[in-house]
Amino acid sequence: MNSGEIARMAGVSVRTLRHYHQVGVLPEPARRSNGYREYTVRDLVLLLRIRRLAELGVPLDGIPPMLASDGPADAVLDELDRELAGQIERLTARRAVIARLRAAGAGPDTPPELADLLGAGAGGGPLMLEHDRDIMVLLHHRLDEAGRAALTGLMSQVSEPETLAASNELTARFAALTPDTPDAEIDRLVADYHRALGHLSFDGFENVDGRTGALLTAYQKMVFNDAQREFFARLIAAA
């Protein structure tokens, strides 16, 4: 048999067959006078055994010792079973995340803890929703476990019906700020923000590091205009 024939009979690709040769799992057979490999039935049986072990999840470097051993394979099978159980657990968790994202209508890159919350506000339109998502994704990545819990808690507070209505109205006003907006209008927005949302708890954000703050500032410079950045500066100063 040539390489194409044995690969077909074993149900593998010629590329896989060559890979087995390259990594030393399947010894290369002798070559005929024309330079082509000549496979025998014994090579086919060995290839079928290799394929079977690989399908069970045995790593390629672990196959030769198993093929050479005449002893029981209980230890190997136990290890494979534990690995598969772990994979099933991880895949089940992933499916749960996917279901949660789908139910919330959230994108696949959304942190699952925030899936139900990021789409709640729409006061500033799609662009502001995009900015909110970006900032939340960045914060979620940079915060520790306590900080992430605090972020989720804050978003849960904002999603309360009355608070959400006020937040949407303020977000719409923020989105409408332009470089020509009078200072008095920015001050009114800051005051209204503290009056409507000043009760929100930010406990848990004490450990936000300087690098995270710098990243958020850099993001704001990229996406917000001068008036909007001035709003943030005054909001922080009035806190």
PDB file of C-alpha atoms in Angstrom:
ATOM      1  CA  MET A   1       0.000   0.000   0.000  1.00  0.00           C
ATOM      2  CA  ASN A   2       1.144   3.540  -0.671  1.00  0.00           C
ATOM      3  CA  SER A   3       0.508   6.483   1.675  1.00  0.00           C
ATOM      4  CA  GLY A   4      -2.765   7.458   0.034  1.00  0.00           C
ATOM      5  CA  GLU A   5      -4.151   3.918   0.239  1.00  0.00           C
ATOM      6  CA  ILE A   6      -3.268   3.286   3.870  1.00  0.00           C
ATOM      7  CA  ALA A   7      -4.544   6.721   4.880  1.00  0.00           C
ATOM      8  CA  ARG A   8      -7.849   6.027   3.144  1.00  0.00           C
ATOM      9  CA  MET A   9      -8.188   2.593   4.733  1.00  0.00           C
ATOM     10  CA  ALA A  10      -7.384   3.940   8.206  1.00  0.00           C
ATOM     11  CA  GLY A  11      -9.713   6.920   7.844  1.00  0.00           C
ATOM     12  CA  VAL A  12      -7.019   9.565   8.285  1.00  0.00           C
ATOM     13  CA  SER A  13      -5.551  12.167   5.990  1.00  0.00           C
ATOM     14  CA  VAL A  14      -2.182  11.805   4.301  1.00  0.00           C
ATOM     15  CA  ARG A  15      -1.152  14.914   6.202  1.00  0.00           C
ATOM     16  CA  THR A  16      -1.997  13.196   9.499  1.00  0.00           C
ATOM     17  CA  LEU A  17      -0.072  10.126   8.402  1.00  0.00           C
ATOM     18  CA  ARG A  18       2.993  12.226   7.667  1.00  0.00           C
ATOM     19  CA  HIS A  19       2.633  14.023  10.989  1.00  0.00           C
ATOM     20  CA  TYR A  20       2.649  10.690  12.810  1.00  0.00           C
ATOM     21  CA  HIS A  21       5.904   9.889  11.056  1.00  0.00           C
ATOM     22  CA  GLN A  22       7.393  13.277  11.897  1.00  0.00           C
ATOM     23  CA  VAL A  23       6.661  13.027  15.636  1.00  0.00           C
ATOM     24  CA  GLY A  24       7.820   9.410  15.777  1.00  0.00           C
ATOM     25  CA  VAL A  25       4.495   7.834  16.690  1.00  0.00           C
ATOM     26  CA  LEU A  26       4.361   5.731  13.540  1.00  0.00           C
ATOM     27  CA  PRO A  27       7.677   4.334  12.262  1.00  0.00           C
ATOM     28  CA  GLU A  28       8.372   4.998   8.612  1.00  0.00           C
ATOM     29  CA  PRO A  29       8.211   1.862   6.465  1.00  0.00           C
ATOM     30  CA  ALA A  30      10.815   0.815   3.979  1.00  0.00           C
ATOM     31  CA  ARG A  31      10.772   2.486   0.589  1.00  0.00           C
ATOM     32  CA  ARG A  32      10.474   0.781  -2.750  1.00  0.00           C
ATOM     33  CA  SER A  33      13.024   1.213  -5.487  1.00  0.00           C
ATOM     34  CA  ASN A  34      11.030   4.158  -6.841  1.00  0.00           C
ATOM     35  CA  GLY A  35      11.393   5.978  -3.513  1.00  0.00           C
ATOM     36  CA  TYR A  36       7.765   5.618  -2.371  1.00  0.00           C
ATOM     37  CA  ARG A  37       6.920   4.173   1.027  1.00  0.00           C
ATOM     38  CA  GLU A  38       5.514   0.654   1.022  1.00  0.00           C
ATOM     39  CA  TYR A  39       3.042   0.016   3.839  1.00  0.00           C
ATOM     40  CA  THR A  40       2.011  -3.435   5.050  1.00  0.00           C
ATOM     41  CA  VAL A  41      -1.050  -4.737   6.849  1.00  0.00           C
ATOM     42  CA  ARG A  42       0.898  -4.532  10.108  1.00  0.00           C
ATOM     43  CA  ASP A  43       1.444  -0.814   9.457  1.00  0.00           C
ATOM     44  CA  LEU A  44      -2.291  -0.473   8.896  1.00  0.00           C
ATOM     45  CA  VAL A  45      -3.106  -2.219  12.191  1.00  0.00           C
ATOM     46  CA  LEU A  46      -0.626  -0.013  14.041  1.00  0.00           C
ATOM     47  CA  LEU A  47      -2.079   3.098  12.418  1.00  0.00           C
ATOM     48  CA  LEU A  48      -5.595   2.032  13.440  1.00  0.00           C
ATOM     49  CA  ARG A  49      -4.435   1.565  17.046  1.00  0.00           C
ATOM     50  CA  ILE A  50      -2.785   4.987  17.026  1.00  0.00           C
ATOM     51  CA  ARG A  51      -5.891   6.597  15.622  1.00  0.00           C
ATOM     52  CA  ARG A  52      -8.041   4.944  18.277  1.00  0.00           C
ATOM     53  CA  LEU A  53      -5.813   6.125  21.121  1.00  0.00           C
ATOM     54  CA  ALA A  54      -5.667   9.639  19.693  1.00  0.00           C
ATOM     55  CA  GLU A  55      -9.470   9.740  19.475  1.00  0.00           C
ATOM     56  CA  LEU A  56      -9.648   8.809  23.161  1.00  0.00           C
ATOM     57  CA  GLY A  57      -7.526  11.817  23.947  1.00  0.00           C
ATOM     58  CA  VAL A  58      -4.166  10.180  24.562  1.00  0.00           C
ATOM     59  CA  PRO A  59      -1.451  12.741  23.710  1.00  0.00           C
ATOM     60  CA  LEU A  60       0.774  11.684  20.836  1.00  0.00           C
ATOM     61  CA  ASP A  61       3.895  11.479  22.992  1.00  0.00           C
ATOM     62  CA  GLY A  62       2.057   9.082  25.304  1.00  0.00           C
ATOM     63  CA  ILE A  63       1.011   6.666  22.569  1.00  0.00           C
ATOM     64  CA  PRO A  64       4.303   4.794  21.950  1.00  0.00           C
ATOM     65  CA  PRO A  65       4.674   3.713  25.623  1.00  0.00           C
ATOM     66  CA  MET A  66       1.092   2.475  25.626  1.00  0.00           C
ATOM     67  CA  LEU A  67       1.610   0.518  22.431  1.00  0.00           C
ATOM     68  CA  ALA A  68       4.755  -1.049  23.863  1.00  0.00           C
ATOM     69  CA  SER A  69       3.176  -1.989  27.190  1.00  0.00           C
ATOM     70  CA  ASP A  70       1.432  -5.282  27.791  1.00  0.00           C
ATOM     71  CA  GLY A  71       0.161  -4.271  31.217  1.00  0.00           C
ATOM     72  CA  PRO A  72      -3.309  -3.067  32.179  1.00  0.00           C
ATOM     73  CA  ALA A  73      -4.252   0.427  31.095  1.00  0.00           C
ATOM     74  CA  ASP A  74      -6.454   1.312  34.088  1.00  0.00           C
ATOM     75  CA  ALA A  75      -4.273   4.223  35.203  1.00  0.00           C
ATOM     76  CA  VAL A  76      -4.263   5.733  31.727  1.00  0.00           C
ATOM     77  CA  LEU A  77      -8.000   5.287  31.336  1.00  0.00           C
ATOM     78  CA  ASP A  78      -8.605   6.833  34.768  1.00  0.00           C
ATOM     79  CA  GLU A  79      -6.527   9.868  33.801  1.00  0.00           C
ATOM     80  CA  LEU A  80      -8.354  10.192  30.481  1.00  0.00           C
ATOM     81  CA  ASP A  81     -11.679   9.973  32.277  1.00  0.00           C
ATOM     82  CA  ARG A  82     -10.684  12.723  34.713  1.00  0.00           C
ATOM     83  CA  GLU A  83      -9.532  14.933  31.842  1.00  0.00           C
ATOM     84  CA  LEU A  84     -12.770  14.386  29.931  1.00  0.00           C
ATOM     85  CA  ALA A  85     -14.824  15.129  33.051  1.00  0.00           C
ATOM     86  CA  GLY A  86     -12.920  18.395  33.399  1.00  0.00           C
ATOM     87  CA  GLN A  87     -13.525  19.255  29.753  1.00  0.00           C
ATOM     88  CA  ILE A  88     -17.246  18.531  30.126  1.00  0.00           C
ATOM     89  CA  GLU A  89     -17.401  20.809  33.169  1.00  0.00           C
ATOM     90  CA  ARG A  90     -15.612  23.618  31.327  1.00  0.00           C
ATOM     91  CA  LEU A  91     -17.776  23.226  28.234  1.00  0.00           C
ATOM     92  CA  THR A  92     -20.952  23.175  30.343  1.00  0.00           C
ATOM     93  CA  ALA A  93     -19.863  26.419  31.981  1.00  0.00           C
ATOM     94  CA  ARG A  94     -19.198  27.956  28.564  1.00  0.00           C
ATOM     95  CA  ARG A  95     -22.624  26.921  27.332  1.00  0.00           C
ATOM     96  CA  ALA A  96     -24.194  28.545  30.390  1.00  0.00           C
ATOM     97  CA  VAL A  97     -22.345  31.778  29.589  1.00  0.00           C
ATOM     98  CA  ILE A  98     -23.485  31.607  25.962  1.00  0.00           C
ATOM     99  CA  ALA A  99     -27.083  31.081  27.059  1.00  0.00           C
ATOM    100  CA  ARG A 100     -26.843  34.058  29.403  1.00  0.00           C
ATOM    101  CA  LEU A 101     -25.382  36.290  26.699  1.00  0.00           C
ATOM    102  CA  ARG A 102     -28.003  35.181  24.199  1.00  0.00           C
ATOM    103  CA  ALA A 103     -30.868  35.791  26.642  1.00  0.00           C
ATOM    104  CA  ALA A 104     -29.545  39.292  27.359  1.00  0.00           C
ATOM    105  CA  GLY A 105     -28.960  40.067  23.691  1.00  0.00           C
ATOM    106  CA  ALA A 106     -25.343  40.835  24.572  1.00  0.00           C
ATOM    107  CA  GLY A 107     -22.295  40.413  22.380  1.00  0.00           C
ATOM    108  CA  PRO A 108     -20.000  37.411  22.855  1.00  0.00           C
ATOM    109  CA  ASP A 109     -17.226  39.682  24.160  1.00  0.00           C
ATOM    110  CA  THR A 110     -19.376  40.948  27.051  1.00  0.00           C
ATOM    111  CA  PRO A 111     -18.358  39.896  30.581  1.00  0.00           C
ATOM    112  CA  PRO A 112     -21.160  37.523  31.616  1.00  0.00           C
ATOM    113  CA  GLU A 113     -21.687  39.266  34.960  1.00  0.00           C
ATOM    114  CA  LEU A 114     -22.604  42.427  33.067  1.00  0.00           C
ATOM    115  CA  ALA A 115     -24.607  40.815  30.259  1.00  0.00           C
ATOM    116  CA  ASP A 116     -27.991  41.700  31.737  1.00  0.00           C
ATOM    117  CA  LEU A 117     -26.891  45.213  32.664  1.00  0.00           C
ATOM    118  CA  LEU A 118     -24.883  46.761  29.849  1.00  0.00           C
ATOM    119  CA  GLY A 119     -27.823  47.017  27.487  1.00  0.00           C
ATOM    120  CA  ALA A 120     -30.190  48.508  30.059  1.00  0.00           C
ATOM    121  CA  GLY A 121     -29.424  52.146  29.367  1.00  0.00           C
ATOM    122  CA  ALA A 122     -30.052  53.719  25.980  1.00  0.00           C
ATOM    123  CA  GLY A 123     -30.322  57.388  26.836  1.00  0.00           C
ATOM    124  CA  GLY A 124     -27.384  58.464  24.709  1.00  0.00           C
ATOM    125  CA  GLY A 125     -28.117  56.263  21.744  1.00  0.00           C
ATOM    126  CA  PRO A 126     -26.020  53.452  20.216  1.00  0.00           C
ATOM    127  CA  LEU A 127     -22.751  55.397  20.365  1.00  0.00           C
ATOM    128  CA  MET A 128     -23.015  56.006  24.102  1.00  0.00           C
ATOM    129  CA  LEU A 129     -23.939  52.366  24.626  1.00  0.00           C
ATOM    130  CA  GLU A 130     -20.777  51.428  22.761  1.00  0.00           C
ATOM    131  CA  HIS A 131     -18.702  53.741  24.969  1.00  0.00           C
ATOM    132  CA  ASP A 132     -20.327  52.334  28.120  1.00  0.00           C
ATOM    133  CA  ARG A 133     -19.565  48.802  26.979  1.00  0.00           C
ATOM    134  CA  ASP A 134     -15.950  49.628  26.187  1.00  0.00           C
ATOM    135  CA  ILE A 135     -15.381  51.239  29.575  1.00  0.00           C
ATOM    136  CA  MET A 136     -17.066  48.383  31.430  1.00  0.00           C
ATOM    137  CA  VAL A 137     -15.039  45.768  29.536  1.00  0.00           C
ATOM    138  CA  LEU A 138     -11.828  47.646  30.335  1.00  0.00           C
ATOM    139  CA  LEU A 139     -12.719  48.021  34.013  1.00  0.00           C
ATOM    140  CA  HIS A 140     -13.827  44.399  34.302  1.00  0.00           C
ATOM    141  CA  HIS A 141     -10.468  43.277  32.929  1.00  0.00           C
ATOM    142  CA  ARG A 142      -8.390  45.540  35.179  1.00  0.00           C
ATOM    143  CA  LEU A 143     -10.257  45.102  38.477  1.00  0.00           C
ATOM    144  CA  ASP A 144      -9.687  42.317  40.969  1.00  0.00           C
ATOM    145  CA  GLU A 145     -12.469  39.983  42.059  1.00  0.00           C
ATOM    146  CA  ALA A 146     -13.767  42.424  44.698  1.00  0.00           C
ATOM    147  CA  GLY A 147     -13.671  45.270  42.200  1.00  0.00           C
ATOM    148  CA  ARG A 148     -15.584  43.242  39.626  1.00  0.00           C
ATOM    149  CA  ALA A 149     -18.235  42.448  42.213  1.00  0.00           C
ATOM    150  CA  ALA A 150     -18.446  46.162  43.035  1.00  0.00           C
ATOM    151  CA  LEU A 151     -18.777  47.012  39.346  1.00  0.00           C
ATOM    152  CA  THR A 152     -21.610  44.513  38.940  1.00  0.00           C
ATOM    153  CA  GLY A 153     -23.267  45.919  42.052  1.00  0.00           C
ATOM    154  CA  LEU A 154     -23.001  49.465  40.720  1.00  0.00           C
ATOM    155  CA  MET A 155     -24.494  48.474  37.379  1.00  0.00           C
ATOM    156  CA  SER A 156     -27.312  46.684  39.205  1.00  0.00           C
ATOM    157  CA  GLN A 157     -28.081  49.905  41.104  1.00  0.00           C
ATOM    158  CA  VAL A 158     -28.161  51.897  37.870  1.00  0.00           C
ATOM    159  CA  SER A 159     -30.548  49.394  36.275  1.00  0.00           C
ATOM    160  CA  GLU A 160     -33.250  50.002  38.903  1.00  0.00           C
ATOM    161  CA  PRO A 161     -36.239  51.525  37.034  1.00  0.00           C
ATOM    162  CA  GLU A 162     -36.251  54.984  38.646  1.00  0.00           C
ATOM    163  CA  THR A 163     -32.485  55.298  38.639  1.00  0.00           C
ATOM    164  CA  LEU A 164     -32.287  54.019  35.072  1.00  0.00           C
ATOM    165  CA  ALA A 165     -34.756  56.629  33.864  1.00  0.00           C
ATOM    166  CA  ALA A 166     -32.721  59.405  35.492  1.00  0.00           C
ATOM    167  CA  SER A 167     -29.468  57.933  34.173  1.00  0.00           C
ATOM    168  CA  ASN A 168     -30.816  57.735  30.626  1.00  0.00           C
ATOM    169  CA  GLU A 169     -31.960  61.365  30.761  1.00  0.00           C
ATOM    170  CA  LEU A 170     -28.569  62.528  32.067  1.00  0.00           C
ATOM    171  CA  THR A 171     -26.726  60.397  29.522  1.00  0.00           C
ATOM    172  CA  ALA A 172     -28.730  61.966  26.707  1.00  0.00           C
ATOM    173  CA  ARG A 173     -27.791  65.420  27.962  1.00  0.00           C
ATOM    174  CA  PHE A 174     -24.148  64.364  28.243  1.00  0.00           C
ATOM    175  CA  ALA A 175     -24.195  63.015  24.678  1.00  0.00           C
ATOM    176  CA  ALA A 176     -25.577  66.383  23.494  1.00  0.00           C
ATOM    177  CA  LEU A 177     -22.635  68.344  24.940  1.00  0.00           C
ATOM    178  CA  THR A 178     -20.546  70.074  22.277  1.00  0.00           C
ATOM    179  CA  PRO A 179     -17.402  72.204  22.442  1.00  0.00           C
ATOM    180  CA  ASP A 180     -19.717  75.248  22.234  1.00  0.00           C
ATOM    181  CA  THR A 181     -21.814  74.245  25.251  1.00  0.00           C
ATOM    182  CA  PRO A 182     -21.812  77.060  27.857  1.00  0.00           C
ATOM    183  CA  ASP A 183     -20.032  76.410  31.155  1.00  0.00           C
ATOM    184  CA  ALA A 184     -23.284  77.013  33.006  1.00  0.00           C
ATOM    185  CA  GLU A 185     -24.935  74.081  31.198  1.00  0.00           C
ATOM    186  CA  ILE A 186     -22.040  71.786  32.146  1.00  0.00           C
ATOM    187  CA  ASP A 187     -22.336  72.915  35.779  1.00  0.00           C
ATOM    188  CA  ARG A 188     -26.102  72.237  35.725  1.00  0.00           C
ATOM    189  CA  LEU A 189     -25.475  68.744  34.382  1.00  0.00           C
ATOM    190  CA  VAL A 190     -22.914  68.065  37.125  1.00  0.00           C
ATOM    191  CA  ALA A 191     -25.338  69.258  39.786  1.00  0.00           C
ATOM    192  CA  ASP A 192     -28.229  67.247  38.344  1.00  0.00           C
ATOM    193  CA  TYR A 193     -26.004  64.160  38.154  1.00  0.00           C
ATOM    194  CA  HIS A 194     -25.116  64.395  41.846  1.00  0.00           C
ATOM    195  CA  ARG A 195     -28.730  65.076  42.769  1.00  0.00           C
ATOM    196  CA  ALA A 196     -30.113  62.119  40.794  1.00  0.00           C
ATOM    197  CA  LEU A 197     -27.304  59.570  41.089  1.00  0.00           C
ATOM    198  CA  GLY A 198     -25.272  60.720  44.065  1.00  0.00           C
ATOM    199  CA  HIS A 199     -26.798  57.958  46.204  1.00  0.00           C
ATOM    200  CA  LEU A 200     -25.085  55.208  44.194  1.00  0.00           C
ATOM    201  CA  SER A 201     -22.542  53.185  46.132  1.00  0.00           C
ATOM    202  CA  PHE A 202     -19.017  52.984  44.745  1.00  0.00           C
ATOM    203  CA  ASP A 203     -17.706  50.829  47.590  1.00  0.00           C
ATOM    204  CA  GLY A 204     -15.108  48.393  46.274  1.00  0.00           C
ATOM    205  CA  PHE A 205     -13.420  50.745  43.825  1.00  0.00           C
ATOM    206  CA  GLU A 206     -10.852  51.991  46.327  1.00  0.00           C
ATOM    207  CA  ASN A 207      -8.100  49.820  44.875  1.00  0.00           C
ATOM    208  CA  VAL A 208      -8.319  51.034  41.273  1.00  0.00           C
ATOM    209  CA  ASP A 209      -4.684  51.521  40.327  1.00  0.00           C
ATOM    210  CA  GLY A 210      -3.147  54.484  38.565  1.00  0.00           C
ATOM    211  CA  ARG A 211      -2.580  52.563  35.373  1.00  0.00           C
ATOM    212  CA  THR A 212      -6.292  51.788  35.068  1.00  0.00           C
ATOM    213  CA  GLY A 213      -7.110  55.438  35.663  1.00  0.00           C
ATOM    214  CA  ALA A 214      -4.640  56.436  32.956  1.00  0.00           C
ATOM    215  CA  LEU A 215      -6.231  53.990  30.515  1.00  0.00           C
ATOM    216  CA  LEU A 216      -9.690  55.379  31.215  1.00  0.00           C
ATOM    217  CA  THR A 217      -8.403  58.930  30.742  1.00  0.00           C
ATOM    218  CA  ALA A 218      -6.793  57.941  27.444  1.00  0.00           C
ATOM    219  CA  TYR A 219     -10.071  56.387  26.293  1.00  0.00           C
ATOM    220  CA  GLN A 220     -12.018  59.512  27.220  1.00  0.00           C
ATOM    221  CA  LYS A 221      -9.590  61.662  25.211  1.00  0.00           C
ATOM    222  CA  MET A 222     -10.181  59.444  22.196  1.00  0.00           C
ATOM    223  CA  VAL A 223     -13.984  59.352  22.192  1.00  0.00           C
ATOM    224  CA  PHE A 224     -15.280  62.409  24.073  1.00  0.00           C
ATOM    225  CA  ASN A 225     -15.128  66.066  23.099  1.00  0.00           C
ATOM    226  CA  ASP A 226     -13.723  68.892  25.231  1.00  0.00           C
ATOM    227  CA  ALA A 227     -17.043  69.706  26.895  1.00  0.00           C
ATOM    228  CA  GLN A 228     -17.694  66.088  27.809  1.00  0.00           C
ATOM    229  CA  ARG A 229     -14.209  65.696  29.283  1.00  0.00           C
ATOM    230  CA  GLU A 230     -14.707  68.927  31.209  1.00  0.00           C
ATOM    231  CA  PHE A 231     -17.921  67.460  32.601  1.00  0.00           C
ATOM    232  CA  PHE A 232     -15.986  64.481  33.986  1.00  0.00           C
ATOM    233  CA  ALA A 233     -13.359  66.760  35.508  1.00  0.00           C
ATOM    234  CA  ARG A 234     -15.985  68.876  37.266  1.00  0.00           C
ATOM    235  CA  LEU A 235     -17.943  65.819  38.338  1.00  0.00           C
ATOM    236  CA  ILE A 236     -14.886  64.353  40.054  1.00  0.00           C
ATOM    237  CA  ALA A 237     -13.953  67.709  41.611  1.00  0.00           C
ATOM    238  CA  ALA A 238     -17.471  68.088  43.054  1.00  0.00           C
ATOM    239  CA  ALA A 239     -17.566  64.577  44.508  1.00  0.00           C
TER     240      ALA A 239
END
